[in-house]
Amino acid sequence: MPSEIVQESKMRMDDVSRALRAMNKKGLVECVNPEMKKGRIYALTDNGKKIINEIE
């Protein structure tokens, strides 16, 4: 959830939201409950997982 990312990363909510939108457009993450206005949950796509594995 974006709020958890904010807590863990110390980033601002608007920066996290912007980053998630950009990653979603690139097919790296997807919202698993888009009907929710609050409490949205994001997950890595297969492409996002590949990139994480390459980085590690």
N, CA, C and O atoms as a Maestro MAE file, in Angstrom:
{
 s_m_m2io_version
 :::
 2.0.0
}

f_m_ct {
 s_m_title
 :::
 protein
 m_atom[224] {
  # First column is atom index #
  i_m_mmod_type
  r_m_x_coord
  r_m_y_coord
  r_m_z_coord
  i_m_residue_number
  s_m_chain_name
  s_m_pdb_residue_name
  s_m_pdb_atom_name
  i_m_atomic_number
  :::
  1 25 0.838 -1.177 0.000 1 A "MET " " N  " 7
  2 3 0.000 0.000 0.000 1 A "MET " " CA " 6
  3 2 0.883 1.239 0.000 1 A "MET " " C  " 6
  4 15 1.948 1.236 0.617 1 A "MET " " O  " 8
  5 25 0.463 2.286 -0.673 2 A "PRO " " N  " 7
  6 3 1.264 3.506 -0.714 2 A "PRO " " CA " 6
  7 2 1.609 4.054 0.672 2 A "PRO " " C  " 6
  8 15 2.717 4.548 0.880 2 A "PRO " " O  " 8
  9 25 0.683 3.972 1.611 3 A "SER " " N  " 7
  10 3 0.963 4.484 2.957 3 A "SER " " CA " 6
  11 2 2.103 3.711 3.626 3 A "SER " " C  " 6
  12 15 2.885 4.290 4.379 3 A "SER " " O  " 8
  13 25 2.198 2.420 3.357 4 A "GLU " " N  " 7
  14 3 3.291 1.623 3.916 4 A "GLU " " CA " 6
  15 2 4.623 1.993 3.266 4 A "GLU " " C  " 6
  16 15 5.662 2.023 3.925 4 A "GLU " " O  " 8
  17 25 4.575 2.273 1.968 5 A "ILE " " N  " 7
  18 3 5.794 2.698 1.275 5 A "ILE " " CA " 6
  19 2 6.284 4.015 1.863 5 A "ILE " " C  " 6
  20 15 7.483 4.200 2.071 5 A "ILE " " O  " 8
  21 25 5.357 4.930 2.131 6 A "VAL " " N  " 7
  22 3 5.708 6.226 2.734 6 A "VAL " " CA " 6
  23 2 6.390 6.010 4.077 6 A "VAL " " C  " 6
  24 15 7.427 6.616 4.348 6 A "VAL " " O  " 8
  25 25 5.823 5.156 4.919 7 A "GLN " " N  " 7
  26 3 6.390 4.907 6.246 7 A "GLN " " CA " 6
  27 2 7.774 4.282 6.162 7 A "GLN " " C  " 6
  28 15 8.681 4.673 6.897 7 A "GLN " " O  " 8
  29 25 7.938 3.313 5.268 8 A "GLU " " N  " 7
  30 3 9.205 2.597 5.157 8 A "GLU " " CA " 6
  31 2 10.295 3.424 4.490 8 A "GLU " " C  " 6
  32 15 11.469 3.314 4.844 8 A "GLU " " O  " 8
  33 25 9.909 4.244 3.531 9 A "SER " " N  " 7
  34 3 10.904 4.954 2.734 9 A "SER " " CA " 6
  35 2 11.142 6.388 3.177 9 A "SER " " C  " 6
  36 15 12.143 6.996 2.798 9 A "SER " " O  " 8
  37 25 10.236 6.932 3.974 10 A "LYS " " N  " 7
  38 3 10.298 8.339 4.398 10 A "LYS " " CA " 6
  39 2 10.096 9.291 3.225 10 A "LYS " " C  " 6
  40 15 10.444 10.469 3.313 10 A "LYS " " O  " 8
  41 25 9.531 8.783 2.118 11 A "MET " " N  " 7
  42 3 9.188 9.621 0.973 11 A "MET " " CA " 6
  43 2 7.850 10.298 1.245 11 A "MET " " C  " 6
  44 15 7.096 9.873 2.120 11 A "MET " " O  " 8
  45 25 7.565 11.346 0.493 12 A "ARG " " N  " 7
  46 3 6.268 12.017 0.618 12 A "ARG " " CA " 6
  47 2 5.229 11.242 -0.182 12 A "ARG " " C  " 6
  48 15 5.558 10.586 -1.171 12 A "ARG " " O  " 8
  49 25 3.984 11.320 0.247 13 A "MET " " N  " 7
  50 3 2.900 10.579 -0.403 13 A "MET " " CA " 6
  51 2 2.764 10.958 -1.878 13 A "MET " " C  " 6
  52 15 2.549 10.085 -2.718 13 A "MET " " O  " 8
  53 25 2.884 12.236 -2.202 14 A "ASP " " N  " 7
  54 3 2.736 12.613 -3.610 14 A "ASP " " CA " 6
  55 2 3.865 12.038 -4.467 14 A "ASP " " C  " 6
  56 15 3.650 11.715 -5.635 14 A "ASP " " O  " 8
  57 25 5.058 11.910 -3.900 15 A "ASP " " N  " 7
  58 3 6.172 11.302 -4.636 15 A "ASP " " CA " 6
  59 2 5.936 9.808 -4.848 15 A "ASP " " C  " 6
  60 15 6.221 9.277 -5.921 15 A "ASP " " O  " 8
  61 25 5.424 9.143 -3.839 16 A "VAL " " N  " 7
  62 3 5.120 7.708 -3.947 16 A "VAL " " CA " 6
  63 2 4.016 7.493 -4.981 16 A "VAL " " C  " 6
  64 15 4.111 6.593 -5.816 16 A "VAL " " O  " 8
  65 25 2.979 8.309 -4.926 17 A "SER " " N  " 7
  66 3 1.881 8.178 -5.887 17 A "SER " " CA " 6
  67 2 2.369 8.393 -7.310 17 A "SER " " C  " 6
  68 15 1.986 7.657 -8.219 17 A "SER " " O  " 8
  69 25 3.208 9.395 -7.505 18 A "ARG " " N  " 7
  70 3 3.756 9.679 -8.830 18 A "ARG " " CA " 6
  71 2 4.595 8.500 -9.332 18 A "ARG " " C  " 6
  72 15 4.493 8.107 -10.494 18 A "ARG " " O  " 8
  73 25 5.414 7.951 -8.458 19 A "ALA " " N  " 7
  74 3 6.267 6.821 -8.833 19 A "ALA " " CA " 6
  75 2 5.422 5.591 -9.176 19 A "ALA " " C  " 6
  76 15 5.708 4.897 -10.152 19 A "ALA " " O  " 8
  77 25 4.393 5.321 -8.389 20 A "LEU " " N  " 7
  78 3 3.527 4.166 -8.668 20 A "LEU " " CA " 6
  79 2 2.792 4.337 -9.992 20 A "LEU " " C  " 6
  80 15 2.643 3.374 -10.744 20 A "LEU " " O  " 8
  81 25 2.329 5.555 -10.284 21 A "ARG " " N  " 7
  82 3 1.670 5.803 -11.571 21 A "ARG " " CA " 6
  83 2 2.635 5.551 -12.726 21 A "ARG " " C  " 6
  84 15 2.272 4.926 -13.723 21 A "ARG " " O  " 8
  85 25 3.860 6.040 -12.586 22 A "ALA " " N  " 7
  86 3 4.863 5.855 -13.644 22 A "ALA " " CA " 6
  87 2 5.192 4.378 -13.824 22 A "ALA " " C  " 6
  88 15 5.288 3.897 -14.954 22 A "ALA " " O  " 8
  89 25 5.365 3.655 -12.722 23 A "MET " " N  " 7
  90 3 5.680 2.227 -12.818 23 A "MET " " CA " 6
  91 2 4.501 1.443 -13.382 23 A "MET " " C  " 6
  92 15 4.696 0.457 -14.093 23 A "MET " " O  " 8
  93 25 3.279 1.874 -13.069 24 A "ASN " " N  " 7
  94 3 2.097 1.222 -13.613 24 A "ASN " " CA " 6
  95 2 2.034 1.415 -15.125 24 A "ASN " " C  " 6
  96 15 1.739 0.472 -15.859 24 A "ASN " " O  " 8
  97 25 2.307 2.623 -15.592 25 A "LYS " " N  " 7
  98 3 2.295 2.896 -17.035 25 A "LYS " " CA " 6
  99 2 3.335 2.062 -17.768 25 A "LYS " " C  " 6
  100 15 3.124 1.686 -18.921 25 A "LYS " " O  " 8
  101 25 4.457 1.768 -17.115 26 A "LYS " " N  " 7
  102 3 5.523 0.988 -17.732 26 A "LYS " " CA " 6
  103 2 5.309 -0.516 -17.563 26 A "LYS " " C  " 6
  104 15 6.104 -1.317 -18.054 26 A "LYS " " O  " 8
  105 25 4.230 -0.901 -16.867 27 A "GLY " " N  " 7
  106 3 3.926 -2.315 -16.701 27 A "GLY " " CA " 6
  107 2 4.754 -3.004 -15.644 27 A "GLY " " C  " 6
  108 15 4.927 -4.222 -15.690 27 A "GLY " " O  " 8
  109 25 5.272 -2.243 -14.683 28 A "LEU " " N  " 7
  110 3 6.110 -2.833 -13.635 28 A "LEU " " CA " 6
  111 2 5.325 -3.182 -12.379 28 A "LEU " " C  " 6
  112 15 5.687 -4.110 -11.656 28 A "LEU " " O  " 8
  113 25 4.252 -2.445 -12.118 29 A "VAL " " N  " 7
  114 3 3.372 -2.736 -10.988 29 A "VAL " " CA " 6
  115 2 1.936 -2.676 -11.479 29 A "VAL " " C  " 6
  116 15 1.642 -2.104 -12.529 29 A "VAL " " O  " 8
  117 25 1.043 -3.281 -10.693 30 A "GLU " " N  " 7
  118 3 -0.380 -3.194 -10.985 30 A "GLU " " CA " 6
  119 2 -1.143 -3.063 -9.683 30 A "GLU " " C  " 6
  120 15 -0.741 -3.604 -8.653 30 A "GLU " " O  " 8
  121 25 -2.247 -2.341 -9.741 31 A "CYS " " N  " 7
  122 3 -3.110 -2.203 -8.571 31 A "CYS " " CA " 6
  123 2 -4.038 -3.408 -8.555 31 A "CYS " " C  " 6
  124 15 -4.737 -3.667 -9.535 31 A "CYS " " O  " 8
  125 25 -4.051 -4.141 -7.454 32 A "VAL " " N  " 7
  126 3 -4.861 -5.358 -7.384 32 A "VAL " " CA " 6
  127 2 -6.295 -5.091 -6.921 32 A "VAL " " C  " 6
  128 15 -7.150 -5.973 -6.997 32 A "VAL " " O  " 8
  129 25 -6.556 -3.864 -6.441 33 A "ASN " " N  " 7
  130 3 -7.912 -3.499 -6.031 33 A "ASN " " CA " 6
  131 2 -8.231 -2.069 -6.500 33 A "ASN " " C  " 6
  132 15 -8.439 -1.183 -5.672 33 A "ASN " " O  " 8
  133 25 -8.271 -1.841 -7.827 34 A "PRO " " N  " 7
  134 3 -8.431 -0.483 -8.352 34 A "PRO " " CA " 6
  135 2 -9.759 0.183 -7.998 34 A "PRO " " C  " 6
  136 15 -9.880 1.404 -8.097 34 A "PRO " " O  " 8
  137 25 -10.749 -0.595 -7.588 35 A "GLU " " N  " 7
  138 3 -12.041 -0.012 -7.219 35 A "GLU " " CA " 6
  139 2 -11.988 0.748 -5.895 35 A "GLU " " C  " 6
  140 15 -12.882 1.542 -5.599 35 A "GLU " " O  " 8
  141 25 -10.964 0.514 -5.112 36 A "MET " " N  " 7
  142 3 -10.815 1.176 -3.809 36 A "MET " " CA " 6
  143 2 -10.222 2.566 -3.997 36 A "MET " " C  " 6
  144 15 -9.286 2.745 -4.776 36 A "MET " " O  " 8
  145 25 -10.762 3.544 -3.289 37 A "LYS " " N  " 7
  146 3 -10.196 4.891 -3.322 37 A "LYS " " CA " 6
  147 2 -9.063 5.009 -2.306 37 A "LYS " " C  " 6
  148 15 -8.070 5.693 -2.550 37 A "LYS " " O  " 8
  149 25 -9.218 4.344 -1.177 38 A "LYS " " N  " 7
  150 3 -8.174 4.316 -0.148 38 A "LYS " " CA " 6
  151 2 -7.785 2.868 0.090 38 A "LYS " " C  " 6
  152 15 -8.595 1.957 -0.082 38 A "LYS " " O  " 8
  153 25 -6.546 2.669 0.484 39 A "GLY " " N  " 7
  154 3 -6.097 1.316 0.790 39 A "GLY " " CA " 6
  155 2 -5.782 0.485 -0.437 39 A "GLY " " C  " 6
  156 15 -5.882 -0.742 -0.408 39 A "GLY " " O  " 8
  157 25 -5.399 1.156 -1.520 40 A "ARG " " N  " 7
  158 3 -5.039 0.410 -2.726 40 A "ARG " " CA " 6
  159 2 -3.783 -0.418 -2.481 40 A "ARG " " C  " 6
  160 15 -2.855 0.013 -1.796 40 A "ARG " " O  " 8
  161 25 -3.779 -1.596 -3.050 41 A "ILE " " N  " 7
  162 3 -2.654 -2.508 -2.902 41 A "ILE " " CA " 6
  163 2 -2.006 -2.691 -4.267 41 A "ILE " " C  " 6
  164 15 -2.678 -2.963 -5.262 41 A "ILE " " O  " 8
  165 25 -0.693 -2.537 -4.291 42 A "TYR " " N  " 7
  166 3 0.069 -2.674 -5.530 42 A "TYR " " CA " 6
  167 2 0.956 -3.906 -5.450 42 A "TYR " " C  " 6
  168 15 1.470 -4.256 -4.388 42 A "TYR " " O  " 8
  169 25 1.123 -4.556 -6.597 43 A "ALA " " N  " 7
  170 3 1.975 -5.738 -6.686 43 A "ALA " " CA " 6
  171 2 2.866 -5.607 -7.912 43 A "ALA " " C  " 6
  172 15 2.496 -4.979 -8.905 43 A "ALA " " O  " 8
  173 25 4.038 -6.206 -7.824 44 A "LEU " " N  " 7
  174 3 4.926 -6.245 -8.983 44 A "LEU " " CA " 6
  175 2 4.337 -7.150 -10.051 44 A "LEU " " C  " 6
  176 15 3.759 -8.192 -9.744 44 A "LEU " " O  " 8
  177 25 4.484 -6.749 -11.299 45 A "THR " " N  " 7
  178 3 4.119 -7.620 -12.414 45 A "THR " " CA " 6
  179 2 5.296 -8.559 -12.675 45 A "THR " " C  " 6
  180 15 6.338 -8.452 -12.029 45 A "THR " " O  " 8
  181 25 5.125 -9.464 -13.609 46 A "ASP " " N  " 7
  182 3 6.234 -10.354 -13.967 46 A "ASP " " CA " 6
  183 2 7.430 -9.540 -14.460 46 A "ASP " " C  " 6
  184 15 8.573 -9.845 -14.118 46 A "ASP " " O  " 8
  185 25 7.168 -8.500 -15.268 47 A "ASN " " N  " 7
  186 3 8.257 -7.643 -15.742 47 A "ASN " " CA " 6
  187 2 8.938 -6.911 -14.580 47 A "ASN " " C  " 6
  188 15 10.160 -6.765 -14.562 47 A "ASN " " O  " 8
  189 25 8.143 -6.458 -13.621 48 A "GLY " " N  " 7
  190 3 8.712 -5.793 -12.447 48 A "GLY " " CA " 6
  191 2 9.592 -6.730 -11.644 48 A "GLY " " C  " 6
  192 15 10.645 -6.327 -11.152 48 A "GLY " " O  " 8
  193 25 9.168 -7.980 -11.508 49 A "LYS " " N  " 7
  194 3 9.960 -8.978 -10.782 49 A "LYS " " CA " 6
  195 2 11.271 -9.277 -11.503 49 A "LYS " " C  " 6
  196 15 12.314 -9.449 -10.871 49 A "LYS " " O  " 8
  197 25 11.207 -9.339 -12.841 50 A "LYS " " N  " 7
  198 3 12.425 -9.569 -13.622 50 A "LYS " " CA " 6
  199 2 13.444 -8.476 -13.381 50 A "LYS " " C  " 6
  200 15 14.629 -8.749 -13.190 50 A "LYS " " O  " 8
  201 25 12.978 -7.234 -13.392 51 A "ILE " " N  " 7
  202 3 13.893 -6.104 -13.192 51 A "ILE " " CA " 6
  203 2 14.499 -6.137 -11.796 51 A "ILE " " C  " 6
  204 15 15.694 -5.887 -11.634 51 A "ILE " " O  " 8
  205 25 13.694 -6.441 -10.795 52 A "ILE " " N  " 7
  206 3 14.212 -6.539 -9.413 52 A "ILE " " CA " 6
  207 2 15.287 -7.609 -9.350 52 A "ILE " " C  " 6
  208 15 16.340 -7.398 -8.749 52 A "ILE " " O  " 8
  209 25 15.032 -8.751 -9.962 53 A "ASN " " N  " 7
  210 3 16.026 -9.834 -9.952 53 A "ASN " " CA " 6
  211 2 17.319 -9.426 -10.651 53 A "ASN " " C  " 6
  212 15 18.410 -9.777 -10.199 53 A "ASN " " O  " 8
  213 25 17.200 -8.693 -11.741 54 A "GLU " " N  " 7
  214 3 18.399 -8.229 -12.459 54 A "GLU " " CA " 6
  215 2 19.195 -7.237 -11.621 54 A "GLU " " C  " 6
  216 15 20.426 -7.251 -11.636 54 A "GLU " " O  " 8
  217 25 18.496 -6.382 -10.896 55 A "ILE " " N  " 7
  218 3 19.165 -5.376 -10.046 55 A "ILE " " CA " 6
  219 2 19.905 -6.055 -8.905 55 A "ILE " " C  " 6
  220 15 21.027 -5.673 -8.573 55 A "ILE " " O  " 8
  221 25 19.281 -7.057 -8.309 56 A "GLU " " N  " 7
  222 3 19.898 -7.750 -7.172 56 A "GLU " " CA " 6
  223 2 21.068 -8.550 -7.653 56 A "GLU " " C  " 6
  224 15 21.732 -9.213 -6.857 56 A "GLU " " O  " 8
  :::
 }
 m_bond[223] {
  # First column is bond index #
  i_m_from
  i_m_to
  i_m_order
  :::
  1 1 2 1
  2 2 3 1
  3 3 4 2
  4 3 5 1
  5 5 6 1
  6 6 7 1
  7 7 8 2
  8 7 9 1
  9 9 10 1
  10 10 11 1
  11 11 12 2
  12 11 13 1
  13 13 14 1
  14 14 15 1
  15 15 16 2
  16 15 17 1
  17 17 18 1
  18 18 19 1
  19 19 20 2
  20 19 21 1
  21 21 22 1
  22 22 23 1
  23 23 24 2
  24 23 25 1
  25 25 26 1
  26 26 27 1
  27 27 28 2
  28 27 29 1
  29 29 30 1
  30 30 31 1
  31 31 32 2
  32 31 33 1
  33 33 34 1
  34 34 35 1
  35 35 36 2
  36 35 37 1
  37 37 38 1
  38 38 39 1
  39 39 40 2
  40 39 41 1
  41 41 42 1
  42 42 43 1
  43 43 44 2
  44 43 45 1
  45 45 46 1
  46 46 47 1
  47 47 48 2
  48 47 49 1
  49 49 50 1
  50 50 51 1
  51 51 52 2
  52 51 53 1
  53 53 54 1
  54 54 55 1
  55 55 56 2
  56 55 57 1
  57 57 58 1
  58 58 59 1
  59 59 60 2
  60 59 61 1
  61 61 62 1
  62 62 63 1
  63 63 64 2
  64 63 65 1
  65 65 66 1
  66 66 67 1
  67 67 68 2
  68 67 69 1
  69 69 70 1
  70 70 71 1
  71 71 72 2
  72 71 73 1
  73 73 74 1
  74 74 75 1
  75 75 76 2
  76 75 77 1
  77 77 78 1
  78 78 79 1
  79 79 80 2
  80 79 81 1
  81 81 82 1
  82 82 83 1
  83 83 84 2
  84 83 85 1
  85 85 86 1
  86 86 87 1
  87 87 88 2
  88 87 89 1
  89 89 90 1
  90 90 91 1
  91 91 92 2
  92 91 93 1
  93 93 94 1
  94 94 95 1
  95 95 96 2
  96 95 97 1
  97 97 98 1
  98 98 99 1
  99 99 100 2
  100 99 101 1
  101 101 102 1
  102 102 103 1
  103 103 104 2
  104 103 105 1
  105 105 106 1
  106 106 107 1
  107 107 108 2
  108 107 109 1
  109 109 110 1
  110 110 111 1
  111 111 112 2
  112 111 113 1
  113 113 114 1
  114 114 115 1
  115 115 116 2
  116 115 117 1
  117 117 118 1
  118 118 119 1
  119 119 120 2
  120 119 121 1
  121 121 122 1
  122 122 123 1
  123 123 124 2
  124 123 125 1
  125 125 126 1
  126 126 127 1
  127 127 128 2
  128 127 129 1
  129 129 130 1
  130 130 131 1
  131 131 132 2
  132 131 133 1
  133 133 134 1
  134 134 135 1
  135 135 136 2
  136 135 137 1
  137 137 138 1
  138 138 139 1
  139 139 140 2
  140 139 141 1
  141 141 142 1
  142 142 143 1
  143 143 144 2
  144 143 145 1
  145 145 146 1
  146 146 147 1
  147 147 148 2
  148 147 149 1
  149 149 150 1
  150 150 151 1
  151 151 152 2
  152 151 153 1
  153 153 154 1
  154 154 155 1
  155 155 156 2
  156 155 157 1
  157 157 158 1
  158 158 159 1
  159 159 160 2
  160 159 161 1
  161 161 162 1
  162 162 163 1
  163 163 164 2
  164 163 165 1
  165 165 166 1
  166 166 167 1
  167 167 168 2
  168 167 169 1
  169 169 170 1
  170 170 171 1
  171 171 172 2
  172 171 173 1
  173 173 174 1
  174 174 175 1
  175 175 176 2
  176 175 177 1
  177 177 178 1
  178 178 179 1
  179 179 180 2
  180 179 181 1
  181 181 182 1
  182 182 183 1
  183 183 184 2
  184 183 185 1
  185 185 186 1
  186 186 187 1
  187 187 188 2
  188 187 189 1
  189 189 190 1
  190 190 191 1
  191 191 192 2
  192 191 193 1
  193 193 194 1
  194 194 195 1
  195 195 196 2
  196 195 197 1
  197 197 198 1
  198 198 199 1
  199 199 200 2
  200 199 201 1
  201 201 202 1
  202 202 203 1
  203 203 204 2
  204 203 205 1
  205 205 206 1
  206 206 207 1
  207 207 208 2
  208 207 209 1
  209 209 210 1
  210 210 211 1
  211 211 212 2
  212 211 213 1
  213 213 214 1
  214 214 215 1
  215 215 216 2
  216 215 217 1
  217 217 218 1
  218 218 219 1
  219 219 220 2
  220 219 221 1
  221 221 222 1
  222 222 223 1
  223 223 224 2
  :::
 }
}
